[in-house]
Tab-separated table of C-alpha atoms and ligand atoms in Angstrom:
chain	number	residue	atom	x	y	z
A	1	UNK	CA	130.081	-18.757	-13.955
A	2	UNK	CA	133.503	-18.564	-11.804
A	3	UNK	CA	136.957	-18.487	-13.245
A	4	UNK	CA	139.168	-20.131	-11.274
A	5	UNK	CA	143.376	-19.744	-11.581
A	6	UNK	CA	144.844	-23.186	-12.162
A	7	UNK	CA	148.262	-23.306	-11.558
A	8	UNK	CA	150.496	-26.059	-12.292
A	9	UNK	CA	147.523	-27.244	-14.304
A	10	UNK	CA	148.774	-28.943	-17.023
A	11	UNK	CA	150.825	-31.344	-14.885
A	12	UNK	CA	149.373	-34.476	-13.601
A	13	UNK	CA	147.115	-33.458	-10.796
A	14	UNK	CA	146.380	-30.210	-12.695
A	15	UNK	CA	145.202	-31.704	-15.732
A	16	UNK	CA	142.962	-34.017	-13.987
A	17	UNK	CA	141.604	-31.410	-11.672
A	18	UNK	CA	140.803	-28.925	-14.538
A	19	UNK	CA	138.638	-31.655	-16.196
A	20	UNK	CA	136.248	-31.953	-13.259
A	21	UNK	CA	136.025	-27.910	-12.597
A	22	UNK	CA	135.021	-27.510	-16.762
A	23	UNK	CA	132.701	-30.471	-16.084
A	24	UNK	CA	131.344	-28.307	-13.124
A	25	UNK	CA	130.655	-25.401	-14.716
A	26	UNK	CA	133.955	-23.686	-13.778
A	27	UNK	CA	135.920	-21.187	-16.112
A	28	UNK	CA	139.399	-22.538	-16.139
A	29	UNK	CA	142.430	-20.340	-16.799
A	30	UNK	CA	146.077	-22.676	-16.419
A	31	UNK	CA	149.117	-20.853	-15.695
A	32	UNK	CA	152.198	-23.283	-16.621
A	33	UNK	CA	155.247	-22.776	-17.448
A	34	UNK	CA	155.340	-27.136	-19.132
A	35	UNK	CA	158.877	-27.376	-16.414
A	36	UNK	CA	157.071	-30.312	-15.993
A	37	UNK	CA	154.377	-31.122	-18.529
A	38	UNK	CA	153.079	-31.545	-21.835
A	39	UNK	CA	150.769	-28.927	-23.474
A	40	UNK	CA	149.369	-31.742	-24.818
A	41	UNK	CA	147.528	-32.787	-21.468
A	42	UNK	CA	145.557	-29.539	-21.885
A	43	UNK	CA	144.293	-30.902	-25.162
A	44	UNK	CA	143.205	-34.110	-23.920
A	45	UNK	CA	141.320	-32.149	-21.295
A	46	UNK	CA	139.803	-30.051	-24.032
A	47	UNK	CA	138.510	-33.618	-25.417
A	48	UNK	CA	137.353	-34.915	-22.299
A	49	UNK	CA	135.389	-32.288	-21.604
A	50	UNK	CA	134.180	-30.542	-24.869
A	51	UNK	CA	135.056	-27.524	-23.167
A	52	UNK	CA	137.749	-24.449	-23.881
A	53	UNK	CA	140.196	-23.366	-21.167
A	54	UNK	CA	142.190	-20.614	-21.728
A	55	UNK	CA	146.026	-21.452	-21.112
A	56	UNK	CA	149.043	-18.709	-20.303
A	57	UNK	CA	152.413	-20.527	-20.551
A	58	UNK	CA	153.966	-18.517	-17.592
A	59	UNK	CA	156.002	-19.188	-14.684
A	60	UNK	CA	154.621	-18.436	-10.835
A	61	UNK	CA	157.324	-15.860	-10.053
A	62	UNK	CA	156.440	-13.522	-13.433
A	63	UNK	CA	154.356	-11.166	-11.506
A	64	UNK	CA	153.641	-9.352	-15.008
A	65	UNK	CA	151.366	-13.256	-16.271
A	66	UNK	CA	150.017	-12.828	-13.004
A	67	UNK	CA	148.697	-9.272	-13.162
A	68	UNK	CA	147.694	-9.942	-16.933
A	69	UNK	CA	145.881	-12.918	-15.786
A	70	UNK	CA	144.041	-11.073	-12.797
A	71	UNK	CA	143.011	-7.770	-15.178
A	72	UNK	CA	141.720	-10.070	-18.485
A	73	UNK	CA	139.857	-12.386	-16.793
A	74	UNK	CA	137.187	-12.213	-13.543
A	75	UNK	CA	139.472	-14.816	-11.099
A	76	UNK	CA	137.749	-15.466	-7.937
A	77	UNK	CA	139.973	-18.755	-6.556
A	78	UNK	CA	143.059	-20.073	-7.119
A	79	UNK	CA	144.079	-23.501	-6.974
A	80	UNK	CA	148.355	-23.272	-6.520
A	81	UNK	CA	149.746	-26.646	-7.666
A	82	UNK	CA	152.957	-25.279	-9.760
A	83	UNK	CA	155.885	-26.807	-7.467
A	84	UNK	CA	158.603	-28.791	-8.211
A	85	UNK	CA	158.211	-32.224	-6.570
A	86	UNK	CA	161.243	-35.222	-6.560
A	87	UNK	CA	162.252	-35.401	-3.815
A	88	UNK	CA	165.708	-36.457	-4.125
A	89	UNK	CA	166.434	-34.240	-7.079
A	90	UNK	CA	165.583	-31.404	-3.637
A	91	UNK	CA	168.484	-32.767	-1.716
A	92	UNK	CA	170.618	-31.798	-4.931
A	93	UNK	CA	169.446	-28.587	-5.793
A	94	UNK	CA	168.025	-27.093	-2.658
A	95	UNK	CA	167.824	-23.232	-3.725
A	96	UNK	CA	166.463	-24.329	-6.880
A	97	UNK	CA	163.272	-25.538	-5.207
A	98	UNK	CA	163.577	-23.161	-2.641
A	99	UNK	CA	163.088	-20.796	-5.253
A	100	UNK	CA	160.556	-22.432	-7.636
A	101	UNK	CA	158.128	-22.945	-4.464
A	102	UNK	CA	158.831	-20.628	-2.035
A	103	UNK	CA	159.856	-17.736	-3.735
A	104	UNK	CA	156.830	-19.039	-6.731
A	105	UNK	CA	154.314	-18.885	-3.673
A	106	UNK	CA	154.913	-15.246	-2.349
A	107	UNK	CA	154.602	-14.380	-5.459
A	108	UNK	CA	151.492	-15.211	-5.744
A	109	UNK	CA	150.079	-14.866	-3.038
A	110	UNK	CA	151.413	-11.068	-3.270
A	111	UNK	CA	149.583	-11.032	-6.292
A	112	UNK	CA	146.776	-12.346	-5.509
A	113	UNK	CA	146.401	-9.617	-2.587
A	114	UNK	CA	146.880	-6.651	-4.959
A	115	UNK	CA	143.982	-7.931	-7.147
A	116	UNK	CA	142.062	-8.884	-4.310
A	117	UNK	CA	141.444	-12.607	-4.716
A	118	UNK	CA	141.549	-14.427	-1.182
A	119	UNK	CA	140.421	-17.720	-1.783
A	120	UNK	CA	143.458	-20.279	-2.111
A	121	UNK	CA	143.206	-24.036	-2.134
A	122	UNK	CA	146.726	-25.312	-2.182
A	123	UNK	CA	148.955	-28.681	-2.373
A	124	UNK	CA	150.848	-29.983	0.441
A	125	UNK	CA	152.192	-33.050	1.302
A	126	UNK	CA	152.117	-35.901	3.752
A	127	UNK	CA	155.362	-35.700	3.628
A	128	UNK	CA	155.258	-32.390	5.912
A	129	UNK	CA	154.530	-35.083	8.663
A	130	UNK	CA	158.118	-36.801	8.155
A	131	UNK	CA	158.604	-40.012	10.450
A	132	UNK	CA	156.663	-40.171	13.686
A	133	UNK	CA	154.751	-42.443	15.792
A	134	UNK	CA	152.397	-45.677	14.222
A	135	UNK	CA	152.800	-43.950	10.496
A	136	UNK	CA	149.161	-43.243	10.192
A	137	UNK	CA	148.617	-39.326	10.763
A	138	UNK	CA	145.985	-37.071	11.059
A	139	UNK	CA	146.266	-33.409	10.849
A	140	UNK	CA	147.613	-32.303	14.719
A	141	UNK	CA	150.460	-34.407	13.887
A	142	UNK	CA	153.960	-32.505	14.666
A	143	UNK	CA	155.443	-31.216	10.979
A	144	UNK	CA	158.764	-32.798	10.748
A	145	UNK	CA	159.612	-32.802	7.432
A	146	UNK	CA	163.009	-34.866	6.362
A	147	UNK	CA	163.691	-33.681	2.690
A	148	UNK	CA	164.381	-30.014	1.249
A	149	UNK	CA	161.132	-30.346	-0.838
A	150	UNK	CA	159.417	-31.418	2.514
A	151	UNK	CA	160.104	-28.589	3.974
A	152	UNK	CA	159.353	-25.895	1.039
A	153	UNK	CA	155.769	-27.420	1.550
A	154	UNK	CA	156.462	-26.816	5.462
A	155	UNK	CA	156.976	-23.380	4.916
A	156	UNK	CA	154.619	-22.081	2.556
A	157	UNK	CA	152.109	-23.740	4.708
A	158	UNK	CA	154.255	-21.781	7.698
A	159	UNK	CA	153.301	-18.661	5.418
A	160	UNK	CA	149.694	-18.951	4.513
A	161	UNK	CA	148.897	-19.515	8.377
A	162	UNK	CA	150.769	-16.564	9.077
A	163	UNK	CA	148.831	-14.498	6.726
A	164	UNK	CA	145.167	-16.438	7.695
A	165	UNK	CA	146.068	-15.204	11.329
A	166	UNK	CA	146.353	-11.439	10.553
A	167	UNK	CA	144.348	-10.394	7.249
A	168	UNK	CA	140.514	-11.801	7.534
A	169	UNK	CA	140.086	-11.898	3.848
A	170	UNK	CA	141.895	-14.536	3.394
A	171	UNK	CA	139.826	-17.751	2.767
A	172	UNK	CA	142.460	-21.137	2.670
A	173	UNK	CA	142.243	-24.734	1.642
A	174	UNK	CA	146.005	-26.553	2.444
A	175	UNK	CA	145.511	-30.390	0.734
A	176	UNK	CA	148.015	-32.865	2.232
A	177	UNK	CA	148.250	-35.479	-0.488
A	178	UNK	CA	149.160	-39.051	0.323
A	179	UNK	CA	150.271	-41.181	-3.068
A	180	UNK	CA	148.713	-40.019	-5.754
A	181	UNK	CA	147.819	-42.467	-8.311
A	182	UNK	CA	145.799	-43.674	-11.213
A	183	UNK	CA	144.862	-41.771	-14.002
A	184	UNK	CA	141.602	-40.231	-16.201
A	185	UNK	CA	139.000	-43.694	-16.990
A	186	UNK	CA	139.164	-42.281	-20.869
A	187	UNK	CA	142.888	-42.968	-21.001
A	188	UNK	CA	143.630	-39.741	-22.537
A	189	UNK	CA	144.957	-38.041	-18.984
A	190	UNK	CA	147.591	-39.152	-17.068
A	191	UNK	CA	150.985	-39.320	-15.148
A	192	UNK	CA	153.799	-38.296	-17.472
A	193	UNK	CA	156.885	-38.440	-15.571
A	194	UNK	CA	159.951	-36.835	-17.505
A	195	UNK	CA	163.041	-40.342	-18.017
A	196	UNK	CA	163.163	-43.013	-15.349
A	197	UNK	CA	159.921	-42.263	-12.797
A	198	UNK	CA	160.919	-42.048	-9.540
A	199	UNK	CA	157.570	-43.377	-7.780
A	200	UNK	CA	156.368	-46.380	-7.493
A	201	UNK	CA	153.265	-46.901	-9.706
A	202	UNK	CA	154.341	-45.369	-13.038
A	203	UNK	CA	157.385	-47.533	-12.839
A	204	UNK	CA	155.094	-50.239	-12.498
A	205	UNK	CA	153.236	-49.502	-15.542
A	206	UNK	CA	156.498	-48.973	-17.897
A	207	UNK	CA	157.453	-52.790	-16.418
A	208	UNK	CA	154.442	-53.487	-17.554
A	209	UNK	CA	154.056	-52.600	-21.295
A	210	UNK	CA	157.723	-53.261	-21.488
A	211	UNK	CA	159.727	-50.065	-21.765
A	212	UNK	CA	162.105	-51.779	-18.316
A	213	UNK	CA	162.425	-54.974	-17.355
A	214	UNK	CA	162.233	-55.258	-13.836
A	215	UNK	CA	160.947	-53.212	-10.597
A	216	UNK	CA	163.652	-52.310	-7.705
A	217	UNK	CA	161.369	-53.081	-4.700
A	218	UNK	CA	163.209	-50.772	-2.326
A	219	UNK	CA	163.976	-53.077	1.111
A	220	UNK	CA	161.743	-55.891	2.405
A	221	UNK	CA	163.138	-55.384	5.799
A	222	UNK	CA	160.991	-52.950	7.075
A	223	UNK	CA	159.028	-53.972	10.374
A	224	UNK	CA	155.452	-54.354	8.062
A	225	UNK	CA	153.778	-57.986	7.059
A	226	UNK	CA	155.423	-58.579	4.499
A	227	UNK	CA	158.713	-56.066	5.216
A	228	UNK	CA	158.222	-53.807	1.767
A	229	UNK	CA	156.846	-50.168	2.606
A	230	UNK	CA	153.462	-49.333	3.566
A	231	UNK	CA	151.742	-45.826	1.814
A	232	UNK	CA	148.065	-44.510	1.359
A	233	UNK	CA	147.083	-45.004	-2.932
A	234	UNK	CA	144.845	-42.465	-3.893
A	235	UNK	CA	143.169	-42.365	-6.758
A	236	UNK	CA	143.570	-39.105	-8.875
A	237	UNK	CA	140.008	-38.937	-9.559
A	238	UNK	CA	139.314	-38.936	-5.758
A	239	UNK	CA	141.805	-36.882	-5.089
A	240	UNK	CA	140.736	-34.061	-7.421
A	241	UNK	CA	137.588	-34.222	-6.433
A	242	UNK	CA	138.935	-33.207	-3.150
A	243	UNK	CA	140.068	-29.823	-4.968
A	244	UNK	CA	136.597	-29.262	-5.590
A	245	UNK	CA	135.083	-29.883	-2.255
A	246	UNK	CA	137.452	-27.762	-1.014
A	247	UNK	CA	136.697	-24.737	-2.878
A	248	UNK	CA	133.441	-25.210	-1.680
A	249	UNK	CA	133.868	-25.937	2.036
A	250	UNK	CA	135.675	-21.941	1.346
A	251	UNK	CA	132.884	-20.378	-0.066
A	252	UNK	CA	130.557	-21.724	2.488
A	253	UNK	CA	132.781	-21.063	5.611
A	254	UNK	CA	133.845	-18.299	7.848
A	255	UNK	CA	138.002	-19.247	8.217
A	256	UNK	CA	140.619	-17.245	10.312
A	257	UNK	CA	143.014	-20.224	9.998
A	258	UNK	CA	143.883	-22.394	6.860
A	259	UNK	CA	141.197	-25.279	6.545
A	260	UNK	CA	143.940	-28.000	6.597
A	261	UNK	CA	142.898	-31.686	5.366
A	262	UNK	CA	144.693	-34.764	4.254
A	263	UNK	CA	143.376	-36.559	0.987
A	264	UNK	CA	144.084	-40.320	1.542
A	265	UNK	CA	142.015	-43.423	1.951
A	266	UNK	CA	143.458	-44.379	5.045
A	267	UNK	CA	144.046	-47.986	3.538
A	268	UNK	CA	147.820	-48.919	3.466
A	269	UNK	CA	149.399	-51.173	1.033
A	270	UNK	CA	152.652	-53.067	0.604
A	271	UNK	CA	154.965	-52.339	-2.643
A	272	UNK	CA	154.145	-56.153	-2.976
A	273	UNK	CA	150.497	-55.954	-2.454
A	274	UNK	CA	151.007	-52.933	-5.487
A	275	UNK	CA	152.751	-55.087	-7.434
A	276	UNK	CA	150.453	-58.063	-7.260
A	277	UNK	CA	147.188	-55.864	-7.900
A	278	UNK	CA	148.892	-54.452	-10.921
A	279	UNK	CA	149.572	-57.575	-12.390
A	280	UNK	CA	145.765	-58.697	-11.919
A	281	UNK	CA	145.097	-55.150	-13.715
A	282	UNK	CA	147.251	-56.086	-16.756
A	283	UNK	CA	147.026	-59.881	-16.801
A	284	UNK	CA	150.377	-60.652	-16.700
A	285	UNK	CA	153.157	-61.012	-13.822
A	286	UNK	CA	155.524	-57.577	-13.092
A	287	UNK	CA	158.673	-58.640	-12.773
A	288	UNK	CA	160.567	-57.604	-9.784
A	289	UNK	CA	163.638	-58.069	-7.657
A	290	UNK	CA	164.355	-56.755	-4.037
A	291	UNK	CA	167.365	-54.197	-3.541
A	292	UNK	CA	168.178	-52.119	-0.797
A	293	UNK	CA	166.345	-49.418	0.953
A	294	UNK	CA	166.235	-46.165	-0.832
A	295	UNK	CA	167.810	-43.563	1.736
A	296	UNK	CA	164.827	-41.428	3.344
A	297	UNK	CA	162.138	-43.660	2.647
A	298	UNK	CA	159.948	-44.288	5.465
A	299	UNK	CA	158.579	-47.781	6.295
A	300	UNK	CA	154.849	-46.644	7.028
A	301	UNK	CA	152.955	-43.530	5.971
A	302	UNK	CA	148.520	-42.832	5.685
A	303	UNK	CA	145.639	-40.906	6.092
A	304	UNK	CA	143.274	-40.607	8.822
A	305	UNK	CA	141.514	-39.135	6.595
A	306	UNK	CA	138.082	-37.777	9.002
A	307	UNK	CA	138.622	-34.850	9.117
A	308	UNK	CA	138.025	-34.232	5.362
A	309	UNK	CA	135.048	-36.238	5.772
A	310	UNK	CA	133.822	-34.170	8.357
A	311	UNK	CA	135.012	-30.394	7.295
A	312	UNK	CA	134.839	-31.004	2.989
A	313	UNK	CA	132.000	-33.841	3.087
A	314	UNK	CA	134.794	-35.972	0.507
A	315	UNK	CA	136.090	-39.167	1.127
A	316	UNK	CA	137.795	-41.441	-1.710
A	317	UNK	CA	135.603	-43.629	-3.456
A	318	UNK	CA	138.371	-46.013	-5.783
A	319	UNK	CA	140.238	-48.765	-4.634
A	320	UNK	CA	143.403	-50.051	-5.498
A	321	UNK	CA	141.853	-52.026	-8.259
A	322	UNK	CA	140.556	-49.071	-10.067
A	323	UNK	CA	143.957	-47.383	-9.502
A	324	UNK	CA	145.839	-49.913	-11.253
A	325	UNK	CA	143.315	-50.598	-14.105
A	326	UNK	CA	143.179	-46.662	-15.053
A	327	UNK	CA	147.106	-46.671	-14.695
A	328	UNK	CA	147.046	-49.524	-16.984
A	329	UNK	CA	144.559	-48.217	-19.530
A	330	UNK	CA	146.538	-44.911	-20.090
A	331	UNK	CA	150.044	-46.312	-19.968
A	332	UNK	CA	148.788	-48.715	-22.413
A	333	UNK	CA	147.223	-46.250	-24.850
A	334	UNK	CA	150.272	-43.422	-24.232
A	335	UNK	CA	153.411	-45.659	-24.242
A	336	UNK	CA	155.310	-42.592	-24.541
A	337	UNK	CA	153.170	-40.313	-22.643
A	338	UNK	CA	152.179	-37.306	-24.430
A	339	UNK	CA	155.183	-37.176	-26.439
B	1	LIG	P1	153.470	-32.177	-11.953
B	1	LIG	O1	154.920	-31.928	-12.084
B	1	LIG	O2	152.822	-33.113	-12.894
B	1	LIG	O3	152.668	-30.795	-12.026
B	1	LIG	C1	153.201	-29.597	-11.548
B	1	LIG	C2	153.058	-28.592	-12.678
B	1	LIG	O4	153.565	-27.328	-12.244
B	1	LIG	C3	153.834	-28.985	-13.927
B	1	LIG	O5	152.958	-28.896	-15.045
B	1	LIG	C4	154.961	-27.968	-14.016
B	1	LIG	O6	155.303	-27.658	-15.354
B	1	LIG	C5	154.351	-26.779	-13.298
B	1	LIG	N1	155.311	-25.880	-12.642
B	1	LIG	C6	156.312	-26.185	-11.800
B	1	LIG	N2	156.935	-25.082	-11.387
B	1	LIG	C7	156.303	-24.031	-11.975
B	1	LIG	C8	156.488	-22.621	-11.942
B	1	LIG	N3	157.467	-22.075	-11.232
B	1	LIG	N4	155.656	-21.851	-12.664
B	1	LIG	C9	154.658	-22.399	-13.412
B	1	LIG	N5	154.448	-23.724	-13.483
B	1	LIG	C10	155.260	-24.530	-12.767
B	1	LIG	O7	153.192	-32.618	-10.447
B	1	LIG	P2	151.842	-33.060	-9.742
B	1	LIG	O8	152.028	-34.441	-9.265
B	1	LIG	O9	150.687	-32.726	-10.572
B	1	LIG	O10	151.902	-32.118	-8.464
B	1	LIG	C11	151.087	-30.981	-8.303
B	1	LIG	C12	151.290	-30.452	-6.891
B	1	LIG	O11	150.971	-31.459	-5.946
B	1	LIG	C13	152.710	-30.012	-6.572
B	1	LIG	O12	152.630	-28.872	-5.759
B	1	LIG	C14	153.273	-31.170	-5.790
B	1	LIG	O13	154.302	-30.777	-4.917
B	1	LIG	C15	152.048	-31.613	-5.024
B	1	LIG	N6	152.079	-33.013	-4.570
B	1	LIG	C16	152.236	-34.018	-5.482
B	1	LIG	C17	152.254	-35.333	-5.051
B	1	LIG	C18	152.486	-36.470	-6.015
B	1	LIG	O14	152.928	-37.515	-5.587
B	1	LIG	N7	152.170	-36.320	-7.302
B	1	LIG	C19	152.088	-35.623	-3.691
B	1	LIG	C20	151.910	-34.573	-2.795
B	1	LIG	C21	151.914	-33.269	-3.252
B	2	LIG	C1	156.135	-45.696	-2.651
B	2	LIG	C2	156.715	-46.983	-2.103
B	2	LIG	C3	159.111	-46.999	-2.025
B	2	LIG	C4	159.706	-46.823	-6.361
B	2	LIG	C5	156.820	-39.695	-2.735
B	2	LIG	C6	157.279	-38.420	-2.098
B	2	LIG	C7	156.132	-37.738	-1.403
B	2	LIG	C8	154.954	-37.562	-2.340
B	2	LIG	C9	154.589	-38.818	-3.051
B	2	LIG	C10	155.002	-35.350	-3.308
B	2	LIG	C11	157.881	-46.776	-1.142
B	2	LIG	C12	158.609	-48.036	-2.999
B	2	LIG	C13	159.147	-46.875	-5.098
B	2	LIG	C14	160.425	-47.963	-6.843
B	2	LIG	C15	159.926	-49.096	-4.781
B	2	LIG	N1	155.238	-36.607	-3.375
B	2	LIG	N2	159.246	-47.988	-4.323
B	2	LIG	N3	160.495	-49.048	-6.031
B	2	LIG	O1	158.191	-42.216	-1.477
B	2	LIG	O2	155.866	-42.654	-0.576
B	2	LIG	O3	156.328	-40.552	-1.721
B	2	LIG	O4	155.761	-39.401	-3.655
B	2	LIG	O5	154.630	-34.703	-2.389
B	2	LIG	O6	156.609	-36.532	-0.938
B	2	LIG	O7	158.295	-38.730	-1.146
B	2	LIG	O8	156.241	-42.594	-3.057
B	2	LIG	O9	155.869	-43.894	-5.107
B	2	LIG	O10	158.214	-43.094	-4.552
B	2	LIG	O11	157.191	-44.905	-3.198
B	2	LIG	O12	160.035	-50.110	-4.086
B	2	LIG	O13	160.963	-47.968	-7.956
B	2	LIG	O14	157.249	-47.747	-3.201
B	2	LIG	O15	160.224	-47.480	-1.319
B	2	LIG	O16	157.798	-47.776	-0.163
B	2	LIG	P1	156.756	-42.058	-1.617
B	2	LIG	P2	156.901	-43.598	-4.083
């Protein structure tokens, strides 16, 4: 069966993508350096499954894990999701993610060349696509990202087109998440964010079992129905399904340019509409007060989301319901998280 290189794949879309390759048939080797993440997670995924993975705690840019990993075992795709990924944490430190996931890219895709593994699917971000037009984007949309960790997505993207365009082998899946939510039905798997989260939905859920008493709803000025922000939910499940469908759209197809797809729903909601669907998840109200606009958020961002339909043959199945009622499930059983 094929091994495939998970990187990143302890962290929250890892983790959750690593279950459905084992439950595929896939051999799994994660290559984390737990920056971000729990080694835990991998255990959980062990017990979802029933299966063994094998798991090198390395970073990216040690090109002796990489070489190790590519002469013990028989790699034939990568999936790269090791990045670093709050956003205003970027605007702070910008050479520190420039480093982490630029620098952490070449080196593996430098790596990957001198062992001779060309597939690649890959994490981006709709946030390459910035602030433009209606908010809803599809893929010819102008890249115009506004943050530092935008635009280390930009430019690895910038890079694997680059090398698409001039070596043949190269065979490339670039993923532009929307907002990533929900978390593994069992309740074993989830988002783990490290102190206060920074995104909407897991500070939802520690309102919710009680660990903070109130959600900041960022601005209800902005020009939507009810004037809170408007962003594509995706379901993790659906999303790493997507991860899947996209390694096989690259074994099936003949690519000289990165197969480049957004994973959304192309369904919008409201913080408010969020908010009110969580508290039908968990029965109770989430308390919440309105504060000012958090500098560089944008009032309206989702999916059109065909072209994955038409080029992978995926398309999200979950709704918001099912995104808060996992969230709830797992926040509920892992107060703490994995710690
Ligand atoms: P995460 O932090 O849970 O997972 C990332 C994992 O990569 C962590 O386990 C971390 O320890 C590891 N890591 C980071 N830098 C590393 C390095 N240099 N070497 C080895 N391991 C390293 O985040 P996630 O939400 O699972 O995100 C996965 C990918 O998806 C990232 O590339 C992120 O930018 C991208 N993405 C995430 C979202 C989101 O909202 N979650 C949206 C769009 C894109
Ligand atoms: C969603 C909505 C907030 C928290 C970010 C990154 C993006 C991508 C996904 C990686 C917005 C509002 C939030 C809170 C709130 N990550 N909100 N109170 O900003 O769409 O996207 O994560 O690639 O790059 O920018 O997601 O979950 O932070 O916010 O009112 O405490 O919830 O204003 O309207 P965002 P989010």
């Amino acid at each position: 069966m094929k091994s495939v290189l998970v990187t990143g794949g302890a962290g929250y879309i890892g983790s959750h993508t690593t279950v459905q390759l084992l439950q595929a048939g896939f051999e799994v080797v994660v290559l984390d350096n737990l920056s971000n993440s729990h080694h835990k997670s991998l255990e959980r995924v062990r017990e979802i499954t029933g299966r063994d993975l094998s798991f090198v705690q390395a970073d990216v840019r040690d090109r002796s894990a990489l070489r190790d990993v590519f002469t013990k075992h028989p790699i034939s795709a990568v999936i790269h999701l090791a990045a670093l990924k709050a956003v205003g944490e970027s605007q702070t430190q910008p050479l520190r993610y420039y480093d982490n996931n630029v620098s952490g890219s070449l080196c593996l895709f430098e790596e990957m060349q001198r062992a001779g593994i060309y597939s690649l699917v890959i994490s981006s971000s709709a946030t390459v696509y910035g602030e433009q037009g209606t908010g809803q984007y599809d893929e010819r949309a102008t890249l115009a990202p506004t943050s530092v960790y935008g635009r280390t997505k930009r430019m690895v993207e910038d890079v694997l087109r680059d090398i698409c365009a001039t070596d043949s082998n190269w065979r490339v899946a670039l993923l532009r998440y929307f907002n990533p939510v929900g978390a593994h039905p069992s309740g074993l798997i989830g988002e783990d964010p490290n102190g206060t989260p920074n995104n909407l939905m897991p500070f939802i859920a520690q309102v919710a079992v009680g660990k903070r008493a109130k959600l900041s709803v960022f601005g209800n000025d902005y020009p939507t129905p009810d004037g809170t922000g408007l962003r594509d939910y995706i379901h993790i499940q659906d999303l790493a399904a997507g991860h899947l469908a996209a390694l096989d759209a690259l074994a099936q197809s003949d690519l000289s340019m990165p197969l480049t797809v957004n994973l959304g729903t192309g369904q919008p909601y409201s913080v408010l509409q969020v908010v009110q669907a969580f508290a039908t998840a968990c029965g109770k109200p989430v308390p919440y007060e309105i504060v000012d606009r958090r500098p560089g958020d944008v009032a309206v961002c989702y999916a059109d989301p065909a072209l994955a339909h038409k080029l992978l043959g995926w398309q999200a199945k979950h709704g918001l319901d099912a995104m808060c009622a996992d969230t709830w499930r797992w926040q509920q059983m892992n107060p703490d998280g994995y710690r």
